[in-house]
PDB file of N, CA, C and O in Angstrom:
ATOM      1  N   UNK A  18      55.932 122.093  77.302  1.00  0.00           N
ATOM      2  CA  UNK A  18      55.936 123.523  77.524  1.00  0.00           C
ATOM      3  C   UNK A  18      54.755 123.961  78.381  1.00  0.00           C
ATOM      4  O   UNK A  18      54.859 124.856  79.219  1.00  0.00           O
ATOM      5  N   UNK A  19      53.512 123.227  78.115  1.00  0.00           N
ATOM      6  CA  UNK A  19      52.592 123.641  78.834  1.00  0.00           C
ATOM      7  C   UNK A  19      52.634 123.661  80.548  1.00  0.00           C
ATOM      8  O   UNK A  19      52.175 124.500  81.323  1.00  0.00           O
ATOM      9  N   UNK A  20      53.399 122.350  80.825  1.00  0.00           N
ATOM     10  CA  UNK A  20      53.794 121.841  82.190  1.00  0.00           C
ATOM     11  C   UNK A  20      54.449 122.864  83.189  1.00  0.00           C
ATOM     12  O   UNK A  20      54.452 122.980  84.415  1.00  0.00           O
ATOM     13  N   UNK A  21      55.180 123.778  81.803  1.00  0.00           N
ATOM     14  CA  UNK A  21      55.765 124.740  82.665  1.00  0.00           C
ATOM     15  C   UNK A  21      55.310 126.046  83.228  1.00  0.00           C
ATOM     16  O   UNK A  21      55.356 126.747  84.238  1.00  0.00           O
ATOM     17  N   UNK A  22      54.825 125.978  81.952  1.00  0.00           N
ATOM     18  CA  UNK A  22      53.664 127.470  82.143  1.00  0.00           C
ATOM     19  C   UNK A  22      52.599 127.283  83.536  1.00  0.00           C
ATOM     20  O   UNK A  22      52.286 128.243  84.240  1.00  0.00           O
ATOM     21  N   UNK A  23      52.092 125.793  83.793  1.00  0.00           N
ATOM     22  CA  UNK A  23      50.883 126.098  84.856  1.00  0.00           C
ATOM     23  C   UNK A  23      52.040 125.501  86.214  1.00  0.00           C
ATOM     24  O   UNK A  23      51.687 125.263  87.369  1.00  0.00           O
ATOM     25  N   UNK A  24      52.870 125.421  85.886  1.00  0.00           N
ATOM     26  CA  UNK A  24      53.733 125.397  86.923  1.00  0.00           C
ATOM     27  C   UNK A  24      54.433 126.916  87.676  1.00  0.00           C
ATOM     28  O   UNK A  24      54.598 127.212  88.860  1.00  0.00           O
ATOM     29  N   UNK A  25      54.681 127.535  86.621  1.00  0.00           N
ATOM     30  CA  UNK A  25      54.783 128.822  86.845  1.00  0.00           C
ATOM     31  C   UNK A  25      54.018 129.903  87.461  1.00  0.00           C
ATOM     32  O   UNK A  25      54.481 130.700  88.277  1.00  0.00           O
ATOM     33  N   UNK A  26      52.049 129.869  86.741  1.00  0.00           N
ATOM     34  CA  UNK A  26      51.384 130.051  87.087  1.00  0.00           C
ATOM     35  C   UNK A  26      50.815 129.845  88.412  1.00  0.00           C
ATOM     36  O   UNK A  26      50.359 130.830  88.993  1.00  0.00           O
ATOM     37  N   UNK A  27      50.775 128.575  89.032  1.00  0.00           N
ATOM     38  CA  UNK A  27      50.565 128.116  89.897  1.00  0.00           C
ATOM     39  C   UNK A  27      51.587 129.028  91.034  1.00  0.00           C
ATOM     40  O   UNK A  27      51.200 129.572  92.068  1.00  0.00           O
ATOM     41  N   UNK A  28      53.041 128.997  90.462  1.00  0.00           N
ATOM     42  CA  UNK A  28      53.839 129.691  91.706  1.00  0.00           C
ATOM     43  C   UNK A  28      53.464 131.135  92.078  1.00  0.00           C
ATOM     44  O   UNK A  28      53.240 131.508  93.230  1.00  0.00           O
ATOM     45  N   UNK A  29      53.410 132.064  90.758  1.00  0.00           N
ATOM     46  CA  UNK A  29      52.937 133.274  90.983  1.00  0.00           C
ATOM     47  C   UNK A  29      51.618 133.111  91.758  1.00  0.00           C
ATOM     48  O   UNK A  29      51.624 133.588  92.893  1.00  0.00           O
ATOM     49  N   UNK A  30      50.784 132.672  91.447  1.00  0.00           N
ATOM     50  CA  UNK A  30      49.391 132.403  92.009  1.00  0.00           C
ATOM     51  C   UNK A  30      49.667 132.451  93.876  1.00  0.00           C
ATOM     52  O   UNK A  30      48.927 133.175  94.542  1.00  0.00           O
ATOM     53  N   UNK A  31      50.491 131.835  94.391  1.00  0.00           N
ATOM     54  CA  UNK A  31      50.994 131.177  95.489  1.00  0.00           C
ATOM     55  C   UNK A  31      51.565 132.361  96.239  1.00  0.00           C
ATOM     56  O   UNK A  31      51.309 132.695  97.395  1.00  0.00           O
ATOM     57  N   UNK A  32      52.511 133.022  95.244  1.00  0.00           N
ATOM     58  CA  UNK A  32      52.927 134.043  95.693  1.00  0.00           C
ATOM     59  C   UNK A  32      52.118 135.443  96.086  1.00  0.00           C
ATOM     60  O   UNK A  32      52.317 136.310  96.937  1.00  0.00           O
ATOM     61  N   UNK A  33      51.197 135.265  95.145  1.00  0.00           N
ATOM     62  CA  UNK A  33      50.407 136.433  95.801  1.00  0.00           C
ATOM     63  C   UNK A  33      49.051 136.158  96.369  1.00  0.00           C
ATOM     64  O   UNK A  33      48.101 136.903  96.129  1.00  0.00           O
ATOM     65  N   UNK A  34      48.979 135.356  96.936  1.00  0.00           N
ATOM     66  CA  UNK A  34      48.298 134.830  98.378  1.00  0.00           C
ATOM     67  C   UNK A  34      49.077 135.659  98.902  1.00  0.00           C
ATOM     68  O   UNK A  34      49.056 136.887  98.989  1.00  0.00           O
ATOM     69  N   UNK A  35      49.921 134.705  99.322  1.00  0.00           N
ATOM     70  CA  UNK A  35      50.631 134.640 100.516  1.00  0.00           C
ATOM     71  C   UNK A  35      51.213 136.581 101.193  1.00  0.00           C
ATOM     72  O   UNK A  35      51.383 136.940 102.358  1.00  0.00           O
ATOM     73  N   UNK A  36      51.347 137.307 100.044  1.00  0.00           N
ATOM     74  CA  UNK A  36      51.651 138.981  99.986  1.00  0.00           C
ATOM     75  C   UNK A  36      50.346 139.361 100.225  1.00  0.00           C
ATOM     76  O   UNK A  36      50.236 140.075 101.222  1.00  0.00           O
ATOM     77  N   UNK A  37      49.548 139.172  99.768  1.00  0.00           N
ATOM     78  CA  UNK A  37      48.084 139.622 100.303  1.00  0.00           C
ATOM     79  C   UNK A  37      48.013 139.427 102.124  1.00  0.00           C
ATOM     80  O   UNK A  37      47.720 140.074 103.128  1.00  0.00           O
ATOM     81  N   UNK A  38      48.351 138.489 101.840  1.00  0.00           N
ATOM     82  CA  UNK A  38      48.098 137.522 103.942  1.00  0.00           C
ATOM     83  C   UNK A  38      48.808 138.172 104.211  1.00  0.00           C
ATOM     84  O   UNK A  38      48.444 138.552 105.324  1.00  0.00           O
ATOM     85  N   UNK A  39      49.937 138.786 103.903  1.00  0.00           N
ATOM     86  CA  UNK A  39      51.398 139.427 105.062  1.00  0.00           C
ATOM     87  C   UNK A  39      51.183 140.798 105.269  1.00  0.00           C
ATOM     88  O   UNK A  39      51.397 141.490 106.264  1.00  0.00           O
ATOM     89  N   UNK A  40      50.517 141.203 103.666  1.00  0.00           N
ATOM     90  CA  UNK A  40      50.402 142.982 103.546  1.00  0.00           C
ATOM     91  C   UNK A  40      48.671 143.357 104.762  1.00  0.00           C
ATOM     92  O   UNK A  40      48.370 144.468 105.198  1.00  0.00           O
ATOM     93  N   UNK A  41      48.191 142.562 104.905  1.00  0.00           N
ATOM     94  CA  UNK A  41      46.807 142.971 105.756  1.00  0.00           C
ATOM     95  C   UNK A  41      46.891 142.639 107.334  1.00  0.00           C
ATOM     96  O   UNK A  41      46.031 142.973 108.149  1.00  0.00           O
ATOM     97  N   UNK A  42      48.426 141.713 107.714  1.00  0.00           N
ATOM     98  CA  UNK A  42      48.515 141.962 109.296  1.00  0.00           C
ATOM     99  C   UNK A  42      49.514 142.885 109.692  1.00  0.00           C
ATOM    100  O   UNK A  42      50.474 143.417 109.134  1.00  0.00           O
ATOM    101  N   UNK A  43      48.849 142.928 111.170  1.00  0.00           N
ATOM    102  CA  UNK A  43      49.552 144.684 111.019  1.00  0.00           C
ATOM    103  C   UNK A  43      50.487 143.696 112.430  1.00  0.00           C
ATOM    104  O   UNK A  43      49.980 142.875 113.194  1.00  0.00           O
ATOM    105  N   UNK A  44      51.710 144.080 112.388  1.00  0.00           N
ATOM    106  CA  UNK A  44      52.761 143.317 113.415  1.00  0.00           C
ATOM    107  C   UNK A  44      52.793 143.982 114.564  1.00  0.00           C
ATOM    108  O   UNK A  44      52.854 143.387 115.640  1.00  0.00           O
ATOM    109  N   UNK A  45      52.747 145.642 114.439  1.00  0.00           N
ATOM    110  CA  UNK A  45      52.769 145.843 115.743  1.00  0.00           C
ATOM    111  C   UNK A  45      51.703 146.431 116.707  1.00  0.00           C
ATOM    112  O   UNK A  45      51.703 147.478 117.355  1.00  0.00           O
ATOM    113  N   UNK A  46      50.419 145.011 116.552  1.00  0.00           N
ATOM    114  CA  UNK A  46      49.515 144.759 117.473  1.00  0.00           C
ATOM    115  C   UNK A  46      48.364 146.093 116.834  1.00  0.00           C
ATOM    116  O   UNK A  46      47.949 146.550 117.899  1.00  0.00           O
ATOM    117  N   UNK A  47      47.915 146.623 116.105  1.00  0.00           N
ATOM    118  CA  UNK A  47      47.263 147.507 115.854  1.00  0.00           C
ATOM    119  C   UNK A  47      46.106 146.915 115.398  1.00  0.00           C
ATOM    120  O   UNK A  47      46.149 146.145 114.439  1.00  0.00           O
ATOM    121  N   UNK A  48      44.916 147.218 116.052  1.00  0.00           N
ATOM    122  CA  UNK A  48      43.546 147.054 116.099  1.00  0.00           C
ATOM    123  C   UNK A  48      42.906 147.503 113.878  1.00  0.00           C
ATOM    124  O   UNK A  48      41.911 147.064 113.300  1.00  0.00           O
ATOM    125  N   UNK A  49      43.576 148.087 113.539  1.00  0.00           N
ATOM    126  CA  UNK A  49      42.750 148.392 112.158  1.00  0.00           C
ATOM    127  C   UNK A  49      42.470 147.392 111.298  1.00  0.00           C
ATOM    128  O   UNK A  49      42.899 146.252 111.476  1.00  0.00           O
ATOM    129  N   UNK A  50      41.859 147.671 110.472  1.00  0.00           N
ATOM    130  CA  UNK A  50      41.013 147.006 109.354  1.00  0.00           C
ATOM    131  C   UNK A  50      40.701 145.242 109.482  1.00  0.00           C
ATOM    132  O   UNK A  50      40.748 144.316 108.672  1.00  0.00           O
ATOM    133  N   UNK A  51      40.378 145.351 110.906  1.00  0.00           N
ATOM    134  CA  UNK A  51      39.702 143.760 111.486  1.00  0.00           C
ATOM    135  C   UNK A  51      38.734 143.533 112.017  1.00  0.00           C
ATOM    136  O   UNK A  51      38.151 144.475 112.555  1.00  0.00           O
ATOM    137  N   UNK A  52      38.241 142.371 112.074  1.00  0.00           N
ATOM    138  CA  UNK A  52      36.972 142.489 112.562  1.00  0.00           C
ATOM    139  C   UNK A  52      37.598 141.295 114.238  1.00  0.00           C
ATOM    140  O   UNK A  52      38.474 140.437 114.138  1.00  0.00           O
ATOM    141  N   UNK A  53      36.921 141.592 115.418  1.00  0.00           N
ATOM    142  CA  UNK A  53      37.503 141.172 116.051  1.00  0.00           C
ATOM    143  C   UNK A  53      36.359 140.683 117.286  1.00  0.00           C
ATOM    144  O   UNK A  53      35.783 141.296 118.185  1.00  0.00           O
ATOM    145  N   UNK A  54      36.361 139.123 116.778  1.00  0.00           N
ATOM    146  CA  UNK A  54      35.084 138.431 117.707  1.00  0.00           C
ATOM    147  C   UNK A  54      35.499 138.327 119.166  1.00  0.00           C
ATOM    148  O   UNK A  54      34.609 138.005 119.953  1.00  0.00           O
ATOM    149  N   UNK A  55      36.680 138.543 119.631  1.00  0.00           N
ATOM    150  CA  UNK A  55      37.226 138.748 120.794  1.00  0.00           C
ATOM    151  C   UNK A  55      36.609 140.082 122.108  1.00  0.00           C
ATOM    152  O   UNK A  55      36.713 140.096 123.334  1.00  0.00           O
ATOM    153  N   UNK A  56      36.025 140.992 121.200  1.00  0.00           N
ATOM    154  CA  UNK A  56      35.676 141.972 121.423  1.00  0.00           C
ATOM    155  C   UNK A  56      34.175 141.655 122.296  1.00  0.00           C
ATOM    156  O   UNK A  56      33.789 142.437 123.165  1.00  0.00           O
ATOM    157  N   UNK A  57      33.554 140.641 122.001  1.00  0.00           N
ATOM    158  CA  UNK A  57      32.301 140.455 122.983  1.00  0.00           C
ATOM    159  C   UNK A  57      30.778 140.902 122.237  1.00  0.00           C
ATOM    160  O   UNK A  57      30.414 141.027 121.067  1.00  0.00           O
ATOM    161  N   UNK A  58      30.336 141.011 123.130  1.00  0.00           N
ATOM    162  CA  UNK A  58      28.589 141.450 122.758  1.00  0.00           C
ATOM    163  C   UNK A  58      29.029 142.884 121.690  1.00  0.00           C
ATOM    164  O   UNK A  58      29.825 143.792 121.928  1.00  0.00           O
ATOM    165  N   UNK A  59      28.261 142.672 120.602  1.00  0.00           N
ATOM    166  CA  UNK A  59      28.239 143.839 119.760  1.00  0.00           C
ATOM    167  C   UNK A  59      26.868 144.704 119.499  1.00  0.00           C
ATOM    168  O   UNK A  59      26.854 145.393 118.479  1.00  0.00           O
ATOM    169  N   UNK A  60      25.848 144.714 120.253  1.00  0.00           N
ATOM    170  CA  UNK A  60      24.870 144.531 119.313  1.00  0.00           C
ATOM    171  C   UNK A  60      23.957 145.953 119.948  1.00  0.00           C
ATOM    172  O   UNK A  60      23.144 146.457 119.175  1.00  0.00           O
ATOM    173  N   UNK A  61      24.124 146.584 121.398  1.00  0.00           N
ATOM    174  CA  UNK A  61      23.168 147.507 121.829  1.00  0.00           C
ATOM    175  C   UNK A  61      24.047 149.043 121.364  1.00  0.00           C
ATOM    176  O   UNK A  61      25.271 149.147 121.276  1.00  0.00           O
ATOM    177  N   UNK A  62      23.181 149.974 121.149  1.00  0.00           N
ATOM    178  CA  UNK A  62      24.070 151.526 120.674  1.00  0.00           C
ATOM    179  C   UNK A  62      24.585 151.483 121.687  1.00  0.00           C
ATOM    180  O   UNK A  62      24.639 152.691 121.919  1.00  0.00           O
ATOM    181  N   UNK A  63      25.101 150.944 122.648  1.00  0.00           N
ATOM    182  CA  UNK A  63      26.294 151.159 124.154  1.00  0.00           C
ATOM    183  C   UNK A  63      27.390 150.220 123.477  1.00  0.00           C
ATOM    184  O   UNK A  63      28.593 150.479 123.488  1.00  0.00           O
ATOM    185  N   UNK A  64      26.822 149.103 122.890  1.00  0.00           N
ATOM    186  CA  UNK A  64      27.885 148.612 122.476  1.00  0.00           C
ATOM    187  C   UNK A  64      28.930 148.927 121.260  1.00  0.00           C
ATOM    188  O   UNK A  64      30.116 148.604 121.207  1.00  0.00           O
ATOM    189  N   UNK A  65      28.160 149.648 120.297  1.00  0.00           N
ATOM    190  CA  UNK A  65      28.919 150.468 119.249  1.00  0.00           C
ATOM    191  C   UNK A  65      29.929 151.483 119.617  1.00  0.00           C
ATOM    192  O   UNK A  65      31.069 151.577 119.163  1.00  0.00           O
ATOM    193  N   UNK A  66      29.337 152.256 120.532  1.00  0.00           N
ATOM    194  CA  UNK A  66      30.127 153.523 121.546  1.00  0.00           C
ATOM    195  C   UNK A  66      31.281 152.981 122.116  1.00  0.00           C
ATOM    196  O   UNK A  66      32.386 153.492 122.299  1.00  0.00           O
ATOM    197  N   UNK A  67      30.710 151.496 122.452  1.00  0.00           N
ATOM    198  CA  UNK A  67      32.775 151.014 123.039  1.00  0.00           C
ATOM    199  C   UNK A  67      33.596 150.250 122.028  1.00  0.00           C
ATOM    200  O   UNK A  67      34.707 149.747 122.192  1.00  0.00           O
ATOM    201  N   UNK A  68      32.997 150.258 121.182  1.00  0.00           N
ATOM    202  CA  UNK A  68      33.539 148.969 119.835  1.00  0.00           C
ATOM    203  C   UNK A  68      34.795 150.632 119.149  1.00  0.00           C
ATOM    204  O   UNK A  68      36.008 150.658 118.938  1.00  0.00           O
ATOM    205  N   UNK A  69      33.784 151.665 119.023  1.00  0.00           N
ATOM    206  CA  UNK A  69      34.228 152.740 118.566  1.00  0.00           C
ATOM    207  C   UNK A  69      35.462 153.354 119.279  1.00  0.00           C
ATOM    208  O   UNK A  69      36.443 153.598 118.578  1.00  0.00           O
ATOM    209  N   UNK A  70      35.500 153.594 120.446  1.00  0.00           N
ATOM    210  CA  UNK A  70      36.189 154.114 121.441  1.00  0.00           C
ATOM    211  C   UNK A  70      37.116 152.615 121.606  1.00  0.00           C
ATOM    212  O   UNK A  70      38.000 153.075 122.329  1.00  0.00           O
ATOM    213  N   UNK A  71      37.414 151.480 121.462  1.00  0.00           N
ATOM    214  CA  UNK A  71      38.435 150.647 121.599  1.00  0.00           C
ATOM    215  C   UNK A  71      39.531 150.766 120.411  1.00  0.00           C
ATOM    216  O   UNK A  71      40.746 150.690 120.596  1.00  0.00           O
ATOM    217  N   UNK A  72      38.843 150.983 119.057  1.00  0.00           N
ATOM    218  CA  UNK A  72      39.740 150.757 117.762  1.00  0.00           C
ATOM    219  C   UNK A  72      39.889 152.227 117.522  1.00  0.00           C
ATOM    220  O   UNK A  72      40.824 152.565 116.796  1.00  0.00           O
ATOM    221  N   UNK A  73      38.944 153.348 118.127  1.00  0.00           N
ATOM    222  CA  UNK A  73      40.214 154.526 118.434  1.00  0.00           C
ATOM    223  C   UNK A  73      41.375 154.295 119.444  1.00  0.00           C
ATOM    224  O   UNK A  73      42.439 154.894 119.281  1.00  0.00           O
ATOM    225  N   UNK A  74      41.212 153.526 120.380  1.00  0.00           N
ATOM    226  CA  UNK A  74      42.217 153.558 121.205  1.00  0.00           C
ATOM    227  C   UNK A  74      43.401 152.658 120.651  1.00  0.00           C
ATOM    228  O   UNK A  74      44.576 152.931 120.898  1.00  0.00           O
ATOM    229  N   UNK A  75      43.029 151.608 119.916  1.00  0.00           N
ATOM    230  CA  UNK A  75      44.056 150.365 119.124  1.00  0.00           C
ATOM    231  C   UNK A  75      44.838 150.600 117.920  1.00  0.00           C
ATOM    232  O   UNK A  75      45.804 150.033 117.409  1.00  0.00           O
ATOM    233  N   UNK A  76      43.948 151.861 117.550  1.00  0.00           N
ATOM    234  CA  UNK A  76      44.696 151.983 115.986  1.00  0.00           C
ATOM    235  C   UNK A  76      44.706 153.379 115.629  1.00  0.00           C
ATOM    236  O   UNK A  76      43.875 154.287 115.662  1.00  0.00           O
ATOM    237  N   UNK A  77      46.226 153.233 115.185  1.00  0.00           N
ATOM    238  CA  UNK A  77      46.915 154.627 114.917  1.00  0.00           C
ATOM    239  C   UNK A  77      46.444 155.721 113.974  1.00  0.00           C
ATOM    240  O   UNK A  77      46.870 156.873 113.889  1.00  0.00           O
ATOM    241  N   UNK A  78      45.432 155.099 113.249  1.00  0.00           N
ATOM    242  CA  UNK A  78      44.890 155.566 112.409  1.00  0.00           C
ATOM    243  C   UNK A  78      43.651 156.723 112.821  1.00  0.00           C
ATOM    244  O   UNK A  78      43.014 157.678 112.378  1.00  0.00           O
ATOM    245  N   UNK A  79      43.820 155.958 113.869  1.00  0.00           N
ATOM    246  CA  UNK A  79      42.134 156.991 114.628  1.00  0.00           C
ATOM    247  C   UNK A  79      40.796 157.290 113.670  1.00  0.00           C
ATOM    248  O   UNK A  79      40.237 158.338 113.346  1.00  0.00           O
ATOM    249  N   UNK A  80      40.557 155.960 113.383  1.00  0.00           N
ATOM    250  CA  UNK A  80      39.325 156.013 112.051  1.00  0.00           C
ATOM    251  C   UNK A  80      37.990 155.632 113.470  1.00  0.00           C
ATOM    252  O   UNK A  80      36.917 156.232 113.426  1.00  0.00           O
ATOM    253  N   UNK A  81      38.194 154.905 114.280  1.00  0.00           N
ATOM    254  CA  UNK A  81      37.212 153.886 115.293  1.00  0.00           C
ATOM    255  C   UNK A  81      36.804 152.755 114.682  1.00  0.00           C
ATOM    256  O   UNK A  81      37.575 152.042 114.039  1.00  0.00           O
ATOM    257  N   UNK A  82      35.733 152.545 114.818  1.00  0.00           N
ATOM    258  CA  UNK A  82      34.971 150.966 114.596  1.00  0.00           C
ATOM    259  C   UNK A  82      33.367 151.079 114.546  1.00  0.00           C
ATOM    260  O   UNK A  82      32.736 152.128 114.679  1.00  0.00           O
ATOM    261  N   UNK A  83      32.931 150.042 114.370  1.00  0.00           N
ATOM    262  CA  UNK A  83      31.687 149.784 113.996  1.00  0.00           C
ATOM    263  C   UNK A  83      31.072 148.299 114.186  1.00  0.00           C
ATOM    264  O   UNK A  83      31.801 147.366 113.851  1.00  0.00           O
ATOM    265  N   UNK A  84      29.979 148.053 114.619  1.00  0.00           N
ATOM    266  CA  UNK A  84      29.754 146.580 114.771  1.00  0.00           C
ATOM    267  C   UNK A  84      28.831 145.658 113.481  1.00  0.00           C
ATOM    268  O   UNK A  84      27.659 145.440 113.171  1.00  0.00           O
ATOM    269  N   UNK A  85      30.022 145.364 113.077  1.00  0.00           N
ATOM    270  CA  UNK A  85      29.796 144.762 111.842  1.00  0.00           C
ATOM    271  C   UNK A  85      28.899 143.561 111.777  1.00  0.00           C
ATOM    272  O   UNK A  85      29.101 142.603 112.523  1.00  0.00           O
ATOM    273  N   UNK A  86      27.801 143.581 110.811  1.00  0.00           N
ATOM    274  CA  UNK A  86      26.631 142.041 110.902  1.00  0.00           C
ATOM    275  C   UNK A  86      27.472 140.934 110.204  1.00  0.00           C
ATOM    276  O   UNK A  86      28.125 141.176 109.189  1.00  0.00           O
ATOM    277  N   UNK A  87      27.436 139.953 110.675  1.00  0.00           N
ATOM    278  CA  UNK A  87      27.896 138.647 110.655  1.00  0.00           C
ATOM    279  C   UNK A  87      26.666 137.738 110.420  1.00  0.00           C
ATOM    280  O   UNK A  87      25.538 138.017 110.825  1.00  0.00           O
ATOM    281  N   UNK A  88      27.089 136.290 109.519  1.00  0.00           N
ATOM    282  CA  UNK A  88      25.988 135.865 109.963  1.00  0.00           C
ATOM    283  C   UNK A  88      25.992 135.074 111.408  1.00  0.00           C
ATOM    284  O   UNK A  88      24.970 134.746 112.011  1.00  0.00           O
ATOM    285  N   UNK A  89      27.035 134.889 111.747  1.00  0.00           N
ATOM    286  CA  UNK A  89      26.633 134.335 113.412  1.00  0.00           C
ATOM    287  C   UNK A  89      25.972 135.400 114.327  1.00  0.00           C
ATOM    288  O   UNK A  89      25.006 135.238 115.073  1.00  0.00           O
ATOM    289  N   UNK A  90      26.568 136.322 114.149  1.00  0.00           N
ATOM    290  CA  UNK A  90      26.782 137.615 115.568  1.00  0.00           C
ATOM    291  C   UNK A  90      27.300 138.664 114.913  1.00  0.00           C
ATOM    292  O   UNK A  90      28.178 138.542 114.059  1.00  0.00           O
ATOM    293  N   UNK A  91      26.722 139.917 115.316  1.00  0.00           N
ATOM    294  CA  UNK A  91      27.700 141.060 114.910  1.00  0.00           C
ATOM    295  C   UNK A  91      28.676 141.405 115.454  1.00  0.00           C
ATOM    296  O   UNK A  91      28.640 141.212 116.669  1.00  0.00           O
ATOM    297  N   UNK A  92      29.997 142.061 114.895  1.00  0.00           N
ATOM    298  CA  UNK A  92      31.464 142.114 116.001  1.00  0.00           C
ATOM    299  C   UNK A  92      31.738 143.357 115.585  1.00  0.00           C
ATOM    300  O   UNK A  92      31.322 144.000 114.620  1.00  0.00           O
ATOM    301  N   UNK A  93      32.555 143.629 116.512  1.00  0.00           N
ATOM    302  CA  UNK A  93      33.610 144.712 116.512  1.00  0.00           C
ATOM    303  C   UNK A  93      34.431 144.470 115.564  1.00  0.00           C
ATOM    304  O   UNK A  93      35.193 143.503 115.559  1.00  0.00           O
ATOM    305  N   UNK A  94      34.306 145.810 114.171  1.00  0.00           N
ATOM    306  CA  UNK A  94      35.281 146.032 113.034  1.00  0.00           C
ATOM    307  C   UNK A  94      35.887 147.486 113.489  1.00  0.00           C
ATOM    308  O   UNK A  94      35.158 148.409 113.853  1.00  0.00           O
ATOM    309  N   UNK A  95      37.241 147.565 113.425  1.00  0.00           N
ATOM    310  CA  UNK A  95      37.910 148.417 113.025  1.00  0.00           C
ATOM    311  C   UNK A  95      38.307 148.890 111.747  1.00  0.00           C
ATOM    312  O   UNK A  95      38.889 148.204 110.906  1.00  0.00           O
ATOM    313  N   UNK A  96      37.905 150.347 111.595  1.00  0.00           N
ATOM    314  CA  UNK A  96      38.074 151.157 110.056  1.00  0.00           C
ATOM    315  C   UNK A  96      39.837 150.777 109.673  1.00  0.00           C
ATOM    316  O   UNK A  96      40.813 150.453 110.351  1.00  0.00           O
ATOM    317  N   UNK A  97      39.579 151.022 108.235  1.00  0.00           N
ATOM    318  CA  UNK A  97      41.140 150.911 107.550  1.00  0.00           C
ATOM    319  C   UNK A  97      41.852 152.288 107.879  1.00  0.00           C
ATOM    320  O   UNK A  97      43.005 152.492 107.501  1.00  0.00           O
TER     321      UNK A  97
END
């Protein structure tokens, strides 16, 4: 009986990964609630001003962005 239970467990477990991973990408291409190392140099107040003004322009939400500290590098995050 036990075999079944962490077998079970294990699936639910699996299952909500995987709904977490699906429910936080956004499909049609929308810049929000990411952080996005693609975005380049983050780091001078010129660079916040365009990090801001890109994820207003990317996301429907019109929250902007912010350059988020990393420990490599700071990047361009877009608000939820």
């Amino acid at each position: 009986m036990s075999t079944i239970m962490k077998l079970v467990s294990f699936a639910m477990l699996l299952i909500l990964l995987l709904s977490v991973d699906v429910e936080g990408s956004e499909s049609d291409g929308s810049l929000c609630c990411n952080t996005h190392p693609n975005f380049g140099v983050c780091k001078t107040q010129q660079d916040k001003k365009r990090c801001n003004t890109w994820c207003l322009k990317g996301c429907k939400n019109k929250k902007g962005g912010f350059c988020k500290r990393l420990p490599s590098r700071p990047q361009c995050h877009c608000y939820c």
